[in-house]
Amino acid sequence: MNVLFPEEAVHYEGPMSKFRMTADSGNTVERGFCPTCGAQMYSRTVEPTGLPMRVRAGTLDNPDLIAPSAIIWAESAPAWAKLDPDLPHHPAGPPAHLANKTS
Amino acid sequence: MSTNYTGRCTCSSISISIVGEPIATRQCWCRQCQQLALGGPSNNAIFKAEEVQIQGTLASSSWAAASGNTLTFHFCPSCGTQIYAQSSARPHLKTVRFGAIDEPHGLSPSVAIWTEEAPAWAIINPALEQWPQQPPAPPPSK
Ligand SMILES: [Zn+2]
Ligand SMILES: [Zn+2]
């Protein structure tokens, strides 16, 4: 569950471990997590640049504030997953108009 | 005994092999699990501790659970993937995170717990047995 913000709008304090990988999308992403408990804090796309930062919803103080508005990579969901039928489902990554949207 | 399940973290520094079948499978919506599970619930398979072998060096942290027990959770220090958790009250069990078990594992959660802490937008399968908080402990052995 991710809430998208422009990268410059998000500020973290405290030590952050960073892990880079090639995502299923083919993009190079950096994932930030707490070195003490491992909680994932964010994912951001290093290459290509300019995409919004994905803040992990579980780390926000009030996860009720923003509900998901789309489901991506629905194709990789386990068979038992219950996906909200009222949300648009994308089998793989978000279409371009969603990938660049920050609200 | 033959290996029933294998697993690994995102960066593959940690690998898991499990003999035996889970005693229980659960989906947990407590706030602490939402923090570790990116905002969704954690999905877990509970095995006898001795049936779960881990290779690689894990980091760990712990919290005081609402029950008063201490829950220690183990994760990969290189990529942060959560691997398993263990309760001070039940050292004979290991709670392995679904995400760290290789697909296709064929496991699915059979119970949803701490549903009262789920966000309003959460979709919880109505076919699952549900507990607003902690359910009774699983049986000591199967
Ligand atoms: Zn932490
Ligand atoms: Zn790892």
Coordinates of N, CA and C and ligand atoms in Angstrom, one line a residue:
Chain A
M1 N 0.9 -1.2 0.0 CA 0.0 0.0 0.0 C 0.9 1.2 0.0
N2 N 0.7 2.0 -1.0 CA 1.6 3.2 -1.2 C 0.8 4.5 -1.4
V3 N 1.3 5.5 -0.8 CA 0.8 6.9 -1.0 C 1.8 7.7 -1.8
L4 N 1.4 8.2 -3.0 CA 2.4 8.8 -3.8 C 2.5 10.3 -3.6
F5 N 3.8 10.8 -3.4 CA 4.1 12.2 -3.2 C 5.2 12.6 -4.1
P6 N 5.3 13.9 -4.5 CA 6.5 14.3 -5.1 C 7.7 14.2 -4.2
E7 N 8.8 13.7 -4.7 CA 10.0 13.4 -3.9 C 10.4 14.5 -2.9
E8 N 10.3 15.8 -3.4 CA 10.7 16.9 -2.6 C 9.8 17.3 -1.5
A9 N 8.6 16.6 -1.5 CA 7.6 16.9 -0.4 C 7.8 16.0 0.8
V10 N 8.7 15.0 0.7 CA 8.8 14.0 1.8 C 10.1 14.2 2.5
H11 N 10.1 14.3 3.8 CA 11.3 14.5 4.6 C 11.4 13.4 5.7
Y12 N 12.5 12.7 5.7 CA 12.7 11.7 6.8 C 13.8 12.1 7.8
E13 N 13.6 11.8 9.0 CA 14.6 11.9 10.0 C 15.0 10.6 10.6
G14 N 16.2 10.4 11.0 CA 16.7 9.2 11.5 C 17.5 8.4 10.5
P15 N 18.2 7.4 10.9 CA 19.0 6.6 10.0 C 18.1 5.8 9.0
M16 N 18.6 5.6 7.8 CA 17.8 4.9 6.8 C 18.7 3.9 6.1
S17 N 18.3 2.6 6.0 CA 19.1 1.7 5.2 C 18.4 1.8 3.8
K18 N 19.3 1.6 2.8 CA 18.8 1.7 1.4 C 19.2 0.5 0.6
F19 N 18.3 0.0 -0.2 CA 18.5 -1.2 -1.0 C 18.1 -0.9 -2.4
R20 N 19.0 -1.1 -3.4 CA 18.6 -0.9 -4.8 C 18.4 -2.2 -5.5
M21 N 17.4 -2.2 -6.4 CA 17.1 -3.4 -7.1 C 16.5 -3.0 -8.4
T22 N 16.5 -4.0 -9.4 CA 15.7 -3.8 -10.6 C 14.3 -4.4 -10.3
A23 N 13.3 -3.5 -10.4 CA 12.0 -4.0 -10.1 C 11.4 -4.7 -11.3
D24 N 10.3 -5.4 -11.1 CA 9.6 -6.2 -12.2 C 9.3 -5.2 -13.4
S25 N 9.2 -3.9 -13.1 CA 8.9 -3.0 -14.2 C 10.1 -2.7 -15.1
G26 N 11.3 -3.2 -14.6 CA 12.6 -2.9 -15.3 C 13.2 -1.7 -14.8
N27 N 12.5 -0.9 -14.0 CA 13.1 0.4 -13.4 C 14.1 0.0 -12.3
T28 N 15.0 0.9 -12.1 CA 15.9 0.8 -10.9 C 15.2 1.5 -9.8
V29 N 14.9 0.8 -8.7 CA 14.3 1.4 -7.6 C 15.2 1.4 -6.3
E30 N 15.0 2.3 -5.5 CA 15.6 2.3 -4.2 C 14.6 2.2 -3.1
R31 N 14.8 1.2 -2.2 CA 13.8 1.1 -1.1 C 14.5 1.5 0.2
G32 N 13.9 2.3 1.0 CA 14.4 2.8 2.2 C 13.7 2.0 3.4
F33 N 14.5 1.5 4.3 CA 13.9 0.9 5.5 C 14.7 1.2 6.7
C34 N 14.0 1.0 7.9 CA 14.6 1.3 9.2 C 15.6 0.2 9.5
P35 N 16.9 0.6 9.8 CA 17.9 -0.4 10.1 C 17.6 -1.2 11.4
T36 N 16.8 -0.6 12.3 CA 16.6 -1.2 13.6 C 15.5 -2.3 13.5
C37 N 14.4 -2.0 12.8 CA 13.2 -2.9 12.8 C 12.9 -3.4 11.4
G38 N 13.6 -2.9 10.4 CA 13.3 -3.4 9.0 C 12.1 -2.8 8.3
A39 N 11.3 -2.0 9.0 CA 10.1 -1.5 8.4 C 10.4 -0.7 7.2
Q40 N 9.7 -1.1 6.1 CA 9.9 -0.4 4.8 C 9.3 1.0 4.9
M41 N 10.0 2.0 4.5 CA 9.6 3.4 4.6 C 9.1 4.0 3.3
Y42 N 9.9 3.7 2.2 CA 9.5 4.3 0.9 C 10.1 3.4 -0.2
S43 N 9.7 3.7 -1.4 CA 10.3 3.2 -2.6 C 10.4 4.4 -3.6
R44 N 11.5 4.6 -4.2 CA 11.6 5.7 -5.2 C 12.4 5.2 -6.4
T45 N 12.0 5.7 -7.6 CA 12.6 5.2 -8.8 C 13.8 6.1 -9.1
V46 N 14.9 5.4 -9.2 CA 16.2 6.1 -9.5 C 16.3 6.3 -11.0
E47 N 15.9 5.3 -11.8 CA 16.0 5.4 -13.2 C 14.8 4.7 -13.8
P48 N 13.9 5.4 -14.6 CA 14.0 6.8 -15.0 C 13.7 7.8 -13.8
T49 N 14.1 9.0 -14.0 CA 13.9 10.0 -12.9 C 12.5 10.7 -13.1
G50 N 12.1 11.4 -12.1 CA 10.9 12.2 -12.2 C 9.6 11.6 -11.7
L51 N 9.7 10.3 -11.3 CA 8.5 9.6 -10.8 C 8.2 10.0 -9.4
P52 N 6.9 9.9 -9.0 CA 6.7 10.2 -7.6 C 7.2 9.2 -6.6
M53 N 7.4 9.6 -5.4 CA 8.0 8.7 -4.4 C 6.8 7.9 -3.8
R54 N 7.0 6.7 -3.5 CA 5.9 5.8 -2.9 C 6.2 5.7 -1.4
V55 N 5.4 6.4 -0.6 CA 5.5 6.3 0.9 C 4.7 5.1 1.3
R56 N 5.3 4.2 2.1 CA 4.5 3.0 2.5 C 3.4 3.4 3.5
A57 N 2.2 3.1 3.2 CA 1.0 3.6 4.0 C 1.1 3.2 5.4
G58 N 1.7 2.1 5.7 CA 1.7 1.6 7.1 C 2.6 2.4 8.0
T59 N 3.4 3.2 7.4 CA 4.3 4.1 8.3 C 3.7 5.5 8.5
L60 N 2.6 5.8 7.9 CA 1.9 7.0 8.2 C 1.1 6.9 9.5
D61 N 1.1 8.0 10.3 CA 0.4 7.9 11.6 C -1.1 7.6 11.5
N62 N -1.7 8.0 10.4 CA -3.1 7.7 10.2 C -3.4 7.1 8.9
P63 N -3.3 5.7 8.9 CA -3.5 5.0 7.6 C -4.9 5.1 7.0
D64 N -5.8 5.6 7.9 CA -7.2 5.8 7.4 C -7.4 7.0 6.5
L65 N -6.4 7.9 6.5 CA -6.5 9.1 5.7 C -6.8 8.9 4.3
I66 N -6.0 8.1 3.7 CA -6.0 7.9 2.2 C -6.2 6.5 1.8
A67 N -7.3 6.2 1.2 CA -7.6 4.8 0.7 C -6.9 4.6 -0.7
P68 N -6.5 3.4 -1.0 CA -6.0 3.2 -2.4 C -7.0 3.6 -3.4
S69 N -6.5 4.1 -4.6 CA -7.4 4.4 -5.7 C -7.2 3.6 -6.9
A70 N -6.2 2.7 -6.8 CA -5.9 1.8 -7.9 C -5.1 0.6 -7.4
I71 N -5.3 -0.6 -8.1 CA -4.5 -1.7 -7.7 C -3.6 -2.0 -8.9
I72 N -2.3 -2.1 -8.6 CA -1.3 -2.4 -9.7 C -0.6 -3.8 -9.4
W73 N -0.1 -4.4 -10.5 CA 0.5 -5.7 -10.4 C -0.5 -6.7 -9.9
A74 N -1.8 -6.6 -10.3 CA -2.8 -7.5 -9.8 C -2.6 -8.9 -10.3
E75 N -1.9 -9.0 -11.4 CA -1.5 -10.3 -11.9 C -0.7 -11.2 -11.0
S76 N 0.2 -10.5 -10.2 CA 1.1 -11.2 -9.3 C 0.4 -11.5 -7.9
A77 N -0.8 -11.0 -7.7 CA -1.4 -11.2 -6.4 C -1.7 -12.7 -6.2
P78 N -1.6 -13.2 -5.0 CA -1.9 -14.6 -4.7 C -3.4 -14.9 -5.0
A79 N -3.7 -16.1 -5.4 CA -5.1 -16.5 -5.7 C -6.1 -16.1 -4.6
W80 N -5.6 -16.2 -3.4 CA -6.6 -16.0 -2.2 C -6.8 -14.5 -1.9
A81 N -6.0 -13.6 -2.6 CA -6.1 -12.1 -2.3 C -7.5 -11.6 -2.6
K82 N -8.1 -10.8 -1.8 CA -9.3 -10.1 -2.0 C -9.0 -8.7 -2.5
L83 N -9.2 -8.5 -3.8 CA -9.0 -7.1 -4.3 C -10.3 -6.4 -4.4
D84 N -10.3 -5.1 -4.0 CA -11.5 -4.3 -4.0 C -12.0 -4.2 -5.4
P85 N -13.2 -4.8 -5.7 CA -13.8 -4.8 -7.1 C -14.1 -3.4 -7.6
D86 N -14.2 -2.4 -6.6 CA -14.6 -1.1 -7.1 C -13.4 -0.3 -7.5
L87 N -12.1 -0.8 -7.4 CA -11.0 -0.1 -7.8 C -10.5 -0.6 -9.2
P88 N -9.9 0.3 -10.0 CA -9.4 -0.1 -11.2 C -8.2 -1.1 -11.0
H89 N -8.1 -2.2 -11.7 CA -7.1 -3.2 -11.5 C -6.1 -3.1 -12.8
H90 N -4.8 -3.0 -12.5 CA -3.9 -3.1 -13.6 C -3.1 -4.3 -13.4
P91 N -3.0 -5.2 -14.5 CA -2.3 -6.4 -14.3 C -0.8 -6.3 -14.0
A92 N -0.1 -5.2 -14.6 CA 1.3 -5.0 -14.3 C 1.4 -3.6 -13.7
G93 N 2.5 -2.9 -14.0 CA 2.7 -1.5 -13.4 C 1.6 -0.6 -13.9
P94 N 1.7 0.6 -13.2 CA 0.6 1.6 -13.5 C 0.8 2.2 -15.0
P95 N -0.3 2.5 -15.6 CA -0.2 3.1 -16.9 C 0.4 4.5 -16.7
A96 N 1.0 5.1 -17.8 CA 1.8 6.3 -17.6 C 1.0 7.4 -16.9
H97 N -0.2 7.6 -17.2 CA -1.0 8.7 -16.6 C -1.1 8.6 -15.1
L98 N -1.0 7.3 -14.6 CA -1.1 7.1 -13.2 C 0.3 7.2 -12.6
A99 N 1.3 6.7 -13.3 CA 2.7 6.6 -12.8 C 3.2 8.0 -12.4
N100 N 2.7 9.0 -13.2 CA 3.2 10.4 -13.0 C 2.3 11.2 -12.1
K101 N 1.2 10.6 -11.7 CA 0.2 11.4 -10.9 C 0.7 11.3 -9.5
T102 N 0.6 12.5 -8.8 CA 1.1 12.5 -7.4 C 0.0 12.8 -6.4
S103 N -1.2 12.7 -6.8 CA -2.3 12.9 -5.8 C -3.4 11.9 -6.1
Chain B
M1 N 13.5 -36.0 6.8 CA 12.2 -35.4 6.4 C 12.5 -34.6 5.1
S2 N 11.6 -34.6 4.2 CA 11.8 -33.8 3.0 C 11.4 -32.3 3.2
T3 N 11.9 -31.5 2.4 CA 11.6 -30.0 2.5 C 10.3 -29.8 1.8
N4 N 9.4 -29.2 2.5 CA 8.1 -28.8 2.0 C 8.0 -27.4 1.4
Y5 N 8.8 -26.5 2.0 CA 8.8 -25.1 1.5 C 10.2 -24.6 1.6
T6 N 10.5 -23.7 0.6 CA 11.7 -23.0 0.6 C 11.4 -21.5 0.5
G7 N 12.4 -20.6 0.8 CA 12.1 -19.2 0.8 C 13.3 -18.4 0.8
R8 N 13.2 -17.1 0.6 CA 14.3 -16.2 0.6 C 13.8 -14.7 0.7
C9 N 14.8 -13.9 1.0 CA 14.5 -12.4 1.1 C 14.6 -11.8 -0.3
T10 N 14.3 -10.5 -0.5 CA 14.4 -9.9 -1.8 C 15.8 -9.9 -2.3
C11 N 16.8 -9.8 -1.5 CA 18.2 -9.7 -2.0 C 18.9 -11.1 -2.0
S12 N 18.2 -12.1 -1.5 CA 18.7 -13.5 -1.5 C 19.8 -13.8 -0.5
S13 N 20.1 -12.8 0.4 CA 21.2 -13.2 1.4 C 20.7 -14.1 2.4
I14 N 19.3 -14.2 2.6 CA 18.7 -15.1 3.6 C 18.0 -16.2 2.8
S15 N 18.2 -17.5 3.2 CA 17.3 -18.5 2.6 C 16.7 -19.4 3.7
I16 N 15.6 -19.9 3.4 CA 14.8 -20.7 4.4 C 14.5 -22.0 3.8
S17 N 14.5 -23.1 4.6 CA 13.9 -24.3 4.2 C 13.1 -24.9 5.4
I18 N 11.9 -25.4 5.0 CA 10.9 -25.8 6.0 C 10.5 -27.2 5.8
V19 N 10.5 -28.1 6.8 CA 9.9 -29.4 6.7 C 8.6 -29.3 7.5
G20 N 7.7 -30.1 7.2 CA 6.4 -30.0 8.0 C 5.4 -29.0 7.4
E21 N 4.2 -29.1 7.9 CA 3.2 -28.2 7.4 C 2.8 -27.2 8.5
P22 N 2.2 -26.0 8.2 CA 1.9 -25.0 9.2 C 0.8 -25.6 10.2
I23 N 1.0 -25.1 11.4 CA 0.0 -25.4 12.4 C -1.2 -24.5 12.2
A24 N -1.0 -23.3 11.7 CA -2.1 -22.3 11.4 C -1.5 -21.3 10.4
T25 N -2.5 -20.7 9.7 CA -2.1 -19.6 8.8 C -3.0 -18.4 9.2
R26 N -2.4 -17.2 9.3 CA -3.2 -16.1 9.8 C -2.8 -14.8 9.1
Q27 N -3.8 -13.9 8.9 CA -3.6 -12.6 8.4 C -3.8 -11.6 9.6
C28 N -2.8 -10.8 9.9 CA -2.9 -9.9 11.1 C -2.9 -8.5 10.7
W29 N -3.9 -7.8 11.2 CA -4.1 -6.3 10.8 C -3.7 -5.4 12.0
C30 N -2.9 -5.9 13.0 CA -2.6 -5.0 14.1 C -1.7 -3.9 13.5
R31 N -1.7 -2.7 14.2 CA -1.0 -1.6 13.6 C 0.5 -1.8 13.5
Q32 N 1.0 -2.6 14.4 CA 2.5 -2.9 14.3 C 2.7 -3.7 13.0
C33 N 1.9 -4.7 12.7 CA 2.1 -5.4 11.4 C 1.9 -4.5 10.2
Q34 N 0.9 -3.6 10.3 CA 0.8 -2.7 9.1 C 2.0 -1.9 8.9
Q35 N 2.7 -1.5 10.0 CA 4.0 -0.8 9.8 C 5.0 -1.6 9.1
L36 N 5.1 -2.9 9.5 CA 6.1 -3.8 8.9 C 5.7 -4.2 7.5
A37 N 4.4 -4.3 7.2 CA 3.9 -4.9 6.0 C 3.4 -3.8 5.0
L38 N 4.0 -2.6 5.1 CA 3.8 -1.5 4.1 C 2.4 -0.9 4.2
G39 N 1.6 -1.3 5.1 CA 0.2 -0.7 5.2 C -0.9 -1.7 5.0
G40 N -0.5 -2.9 4.5 CA -1.5 -4.0 4.5 C -1.3 -4.9 5.7
P41 N -2.0 -6.0 5.8 CA -1.8 -6.9 6.9 C -0.6 -7.8 6.7
S42 N -0.1 -8.4 7.7 CA 0.9 -9.4 7.6 C 0.2 -10.7 7.3
N43 N 0.7 -11.6 6.5 CA 0.2 -12.9 6.3 C 1.2 -13.9 6.7
N44 N 0.8 -14.8 7.6 CA 1.8 -15.6 8.3 C 1.5 -17.1 8.3
A45 N 2.5 -18.0 8.3 CA 2.3 -19.4 8.5 C 3.1 -19.8 9.8
I46 N 2.4 -20.4 10.7 CA 3.0 -20.8 12.0 C 3.5 -22.2 11.9
F47 N 4.8 -22.4 12.1 CA 5.4 -23.8 12.0 C 6.0 -24.1 13.4
K48 N 6.3 -25.4 13.6 CA 7.1 -25.8 14.8 C 8.5 -25.2 14.5
A49 N 9.1 -24.6 15.6 CA 10.3 -23.9 15.4 C 11.4 -24.8 14.8
E50 N 11.5 -26.1 15.2 CA 12.6 -26.9 14.8 C 12.4 -27.3 13.3
E51 N 11.2 -27.1 12.7 CA 11.0 -27.4 11.3 C 11.5 -26.3 10.3
V52 N 11.9 -25.2 10.9 CA 12.3 -24.0 10.1 C 13.8 -23.8 10.2
Q53 N 14.5 -23.9 9.1 CA 15.9 -23.7 9.0 C 16.2 -22.4 8.2
I54 N 17.0 -21.6 8.8 CA 17.4 -20.3 8.1 C 18.9 -20.3 7.9
Q55 N 19.2 -19.9 6.7 CA 20.7 -19.6 6.4 C 20.9 -18.2 6.1
G56 N 22.0 -17.6 6.6 CA 22.3 -16.2 6.4 C 22.1 -15.5 7.8
T57 N 22.6 -14.3 7.9 CA 22.5 -13.6 9.1 C 21.4 -12.6 9.2
L58 N 20.5 -12.8 10.2 CA 19.3 -12.0 10.3 C 19.6 -10.9 11.3
A59 N 18.8 -9.8 11.2 CA 18.8 -8.8 12.2 C 17.4 -9.0 13.0
S60 N 17.3 -8.5 14.2 CA 16.1 -8.6 14.9 C 15.7 -7.4 15.7
S61 N 14.4 -7.3 16.0 CA 13.9 -6.2 16.8 C 12.8 -6.8 17.6
S62 N 12.3 -6.1 18.6 CA 11.1 -6.7 19.3 C 10.2 -5.7 19.8
W63 N 9.0 -6.1 20.1 CA 8.0 -5.1 20.7 C 7.2 -5.8 21.7
A64 N 6.6 -5.1 22.6 CA 5.7 -5.6 23.6 C 4.3 -5.8 22.9
A65 N 3.8 -7.0 22.8 CA 2.5 -7.2 22.2 C 1.4 -6.8 23.2
A66 N 0.2 -6.6 22.7 CA -0.9 -6.2 23.6 C -1.1 -7.3 24.6
S67 N -0.8 -8.5 24.3 CA -1.0 -9.6 25.3 C 0.0 -9.6 26.5
G68 N 1.0 -8.7 26.4 CA 2.0 -8.6 27.4 C 3.3 -9.5 27.1
N69 N 3.2 -10.3 26.0 CA 4.3 -11.1 25.6 C 5.3 -10.2 24.8
T70 N 6.5 -10.6 24.6 CA 7.4 -9.9 23.8 C 7.5 -10.7 22.4
L71 N 7.2 -9.9 21.4 CA 7.3 -10.5 20.0 C 8.7 -10.1 19.4
T72 N 9.5 -11.0 19.0 CA 10.8 -10.7 18.4 C 10.6 -11.0 16.9
F73 N 10.9 -10.1 16.0 CA 10.8 -10.3 14.6 C 12.1 -10.2 13.9
H74 N 12.4 -11.1 13.0 CA 13.7 -11.2 12.3 C 13.6 -10.8 10.9
F75 N 14.5 -10.0 10.4 CA 14.5 -9.5 9.1 C 15.9 -9.5 8.5
C76 N 16.0 -9.4 7.1 CA 17.3 -9.3 6.5 C 17.8 -7.9 6.6
P77 N 19.1 -7.7 7.2 CA 19.6 -6.4 7.4 C 20.0 -5.7 6.0
S78 N 20.1 -6.5 5.0 CA 20.5 -5.9 3.7 C 19.3 -5.3 2.9
C79 N 18.2 -6.0 2.9 CA 17.1 -5.5 2.2 C 15.8 -5.2 3.0
G80 N 15.8 -5.6 4.3 CA 14.7 -5.3 5.2 C 13.6 -6.3 5.1
T81 N 13.6 -7.3 4.2 CA 12.5 -8.3 4.2 C 12.3 -9.0 5.5
Q82 N 11.1 -8.9 6.0 CA 10.7 -9.6 7.2 C 10.6 -11.1 6.9
I83 N 11.3 -11.9 7.8 CA 11.4 -13.4 7.6 C 10.5 -14.2 8.5
Y84 N 10.7 -13.9 9.8 CA 9.8 -14.7 10.8 C 9.7 -13.9 12.1
A85 N 8.8 -14.3 12.9 CA 8.6 -13.7 14.3 C 8.4 -14.8 15.3
Q86 N 8.7 -14.5 16.5 CA 8.6 -15.5 17.6 C 8.1 -14.8 18.9
S87 N 7.1 -15.4 19.5 CA 6.6 -14.9 20.8 C 7.3 -15.5 22.0
S88 N 7.6 -14.6 23.0 CA 8.2 -15.1 24.2 C 7.3 -16.2 24.9
A89 N 6.0 -16.2 24.6 CA 5.1 -17.2 25.2 C 5.2 -18.5 24.5
R90 N 5.6 -18.5 23.2 CA 5.6 -19.7 22.4 C 6.9 -19.9 21.7
P91 N 8.0 -20.2 22.4 CA 9.3 -20.3 21.8 C 9.4 -21.6 20.9
H92 N 8.4 -22.5 21.0 CA 8.4 -23.7 20.2 C 7.8 -23.5 18.8
L93 N 7.4 -22.2 18.5 CA 6.8 -21.9 17.2 C 7.6 -20.8 16.5
K94 N 7.5 -20.8 15.2 CA 8.0 -19.7 14.4 C 7.0 -19.3 13.4
T95 N 6.7 -18.0 13.4 CA 5.7 -17.4 12.5 C 6.4 -16.9 11.3
V96 N 6.3 -17.6 10.2 CA 7.0 -17.2 8.9 C 6.1 -16.4 8.1
R97 N 6.7 -15.3 7.5 CA 6.0 -14.3 6.7 C 5.8 -14.9 5.3
F98 N 4.5 -14.9 4.8 CA 4.2 -15.5 3.5 C 5.2 -15.0 2.4
G99 N 5.5 -13.6 2.5 CA 6.2 -13.0 1.4 C 7.6 -13.6 1.2
A100 N 8.1 -14.2 2.3 CA 9.5 -14.8 2.2 C 9.5 -16.3 1.8
I101 N 8.3 -16.9 1.6 CA 8.2 -18.3 1.2 C 8.0 -18.3 -0.4
D102 N 8.8 -19.2 -1.0 CA 8.8 -19.2 -2.5 C 7.4 -19.6 -3.0
E103 N 7.0 -19.0 -4.1 CA 5.8 -19.4 -4.8 C 6.1 -20.5 -5.8
P104 N 5.2 -21.4 -6.1 CA 3.8 -21.4 -5.6 C 3.8 -22.3 -4.3
H105 N 3.5 -21.6 -3.1 CA 3.5 -22.4 -1.9 C 2.1 -23.0 -1.6
G106 N 1.1 -22.4 -2.2 CA -0.3 -23.0 -2.0 C -0.9 -22.7 -0.7
L107 N -0.2 -21.8 0.2 CA -0.8 -21.5 1.5 C -1.7 -20.3 1.3
S108 N -2.7 -20.2 2.1 CA -3.6 -19.0 2.2 C -4.0 -18.8 3.6
P109 N -4.2 -17.5 4.0 CA -4.6 -17.3 5.4 C -6.0 -17.9 5.7
S110 N -6.2 -18.5 6.9 CA -7.5 -19.1 7.2 C -8.2 -18.2 8.3
V111 N -7.5 -17.3 8.9 CA -8.1 -16.5 10.0 C -7.6 -15.1 9.8
A112 N -8.4 -14.1 10.0 CA -8.0 -12.7 10.1 C -8.1 -12.2 11.5
I113 N -7.0 -11.7 12.1 CA -6.9 -11.2 13.5 C -6.7 -9.7 13.6
W114 N -7.0 -9.2 14.8 CA -6.8 -7.8 15.0 C -7.6 -6.9 14.0
T115 N -8.7 -7.4 13.5 CA -9.5 -6.7 12.5 C -9.9 -5.3 12.9
E116 N -10.1 -5.1 14.3 CA -10.5 -3.8 14.7 C -9.5 -2.7 14.5
E117 N -8.2 -3.1 14.2 CA -7.2 -2.1 13.9 C -7.0 -1.9 12.4
A118 N -7.7 -2.6 11.5 CA -7.6 -2.4 10.1 C -8.1 -1.1 9.7
P119 N -7.5 -0.4 8.6 CA -8.0 0.8 8.2 C -9.4 0.6 7.6
A120 N -10.2 1.8 7.5 CA -11.5 1.7 7.0 C -11.6 1.2 5.6
W121 N -10.6 1.4 4.8 CA -10.6 1.0 3.4 C -10.2 -0.5 3.2
A122 N -9.8 -1.2 4.2 CA -9.3 -2.6 4.1 C -10.4 -3.5 3.6
I123 N -10.0 -4.4 2.7 CA -10.9 -5.5 2.2 C -10.5 -6.8 2.9
I124 N -11.3 -7.3 3.8 CA -11.0 -8.5 4.5 C -12.0 -9.6 4.0
N125 N -11.4 -10.7 3.5 CA -12.2 -11.8 3.0 C -13.3 -12.2 4.0
P126 N -14.6 -12.0 3.7 CA -15.7 -12.4 4.6 C -15.7 -13.9 4.9
A127 N -15.1 -14.7 4.0 CA -15.1 -16.2 4.3 C -14.1 -16.6 5.4
L128 N -13.2 -15.6 5.8 CA -12.2 -16.0 6.8 C -12.9 -15.9 8.2
E129 N -12.4 -16.7 9.1 CA -12.8 -16.6 10.5 C -12.1 -15.3 11.0
Q130 N -12.9 -14.4 11.7 CA -12.3 -13.1 12.1 C -12.3 -12.9 13.6
W131 N -11.2 -12.3 14.1 CA -11.1 -11.9 15.5 C -10.8 -10.5 15.6
P132 N -11.6 -9.7 16.4 CA -11.2 -8.2 16.5 C -9.9 -8.0 17.1
Q133 N -9.4 -8.9 18.0 CA -8.1 -8.8 18.6 C -7.4 -10.2 18.4
Q134 N -6.6 -10.5 19.5 CA -5.8 -11.8 19.4 C -6.8 -13.0 19.6
P135 N -6.6 -14.0 18.8 CA -7.4 -15.3 18.9 C -6.7 -16.1 20.0
P136 N -7.4 -17.2 20.4 CA -6.8 -18.2 21.3 C -5.5 -18.7 20.7
A137 N -4.5 -19.1 21.5 CA -3.3 -19.7 21.0 C -3.5 -21.0 20.2
P138 N -2.7 -21.2 19.2 CA -2.9 -22.5 18.4 C -2.5 -23.6 19.3
P139 N -2.9 -24.9 19.0 CA -2.6 -26.0 19.8 C -1.1 -26.2 19.9
P140 N -0.5 -26.7 21.0 CA 0.9 -26.9 21.2 C 1.5 -27.8 20.1
S141 N 0.8 -28.8 19.6 CA 1.4 -29.6 18.5 C 0.3 -30.2 17.7
K142 N 0.7 -30.7 16.6 CA -0.4 -31.2 15.7 C -0.2 -32.7 15.4
Ligands
ZN1 ZN 12.2 1.0 13.1
ZN2 ZN 17.8 -9.6 1.9

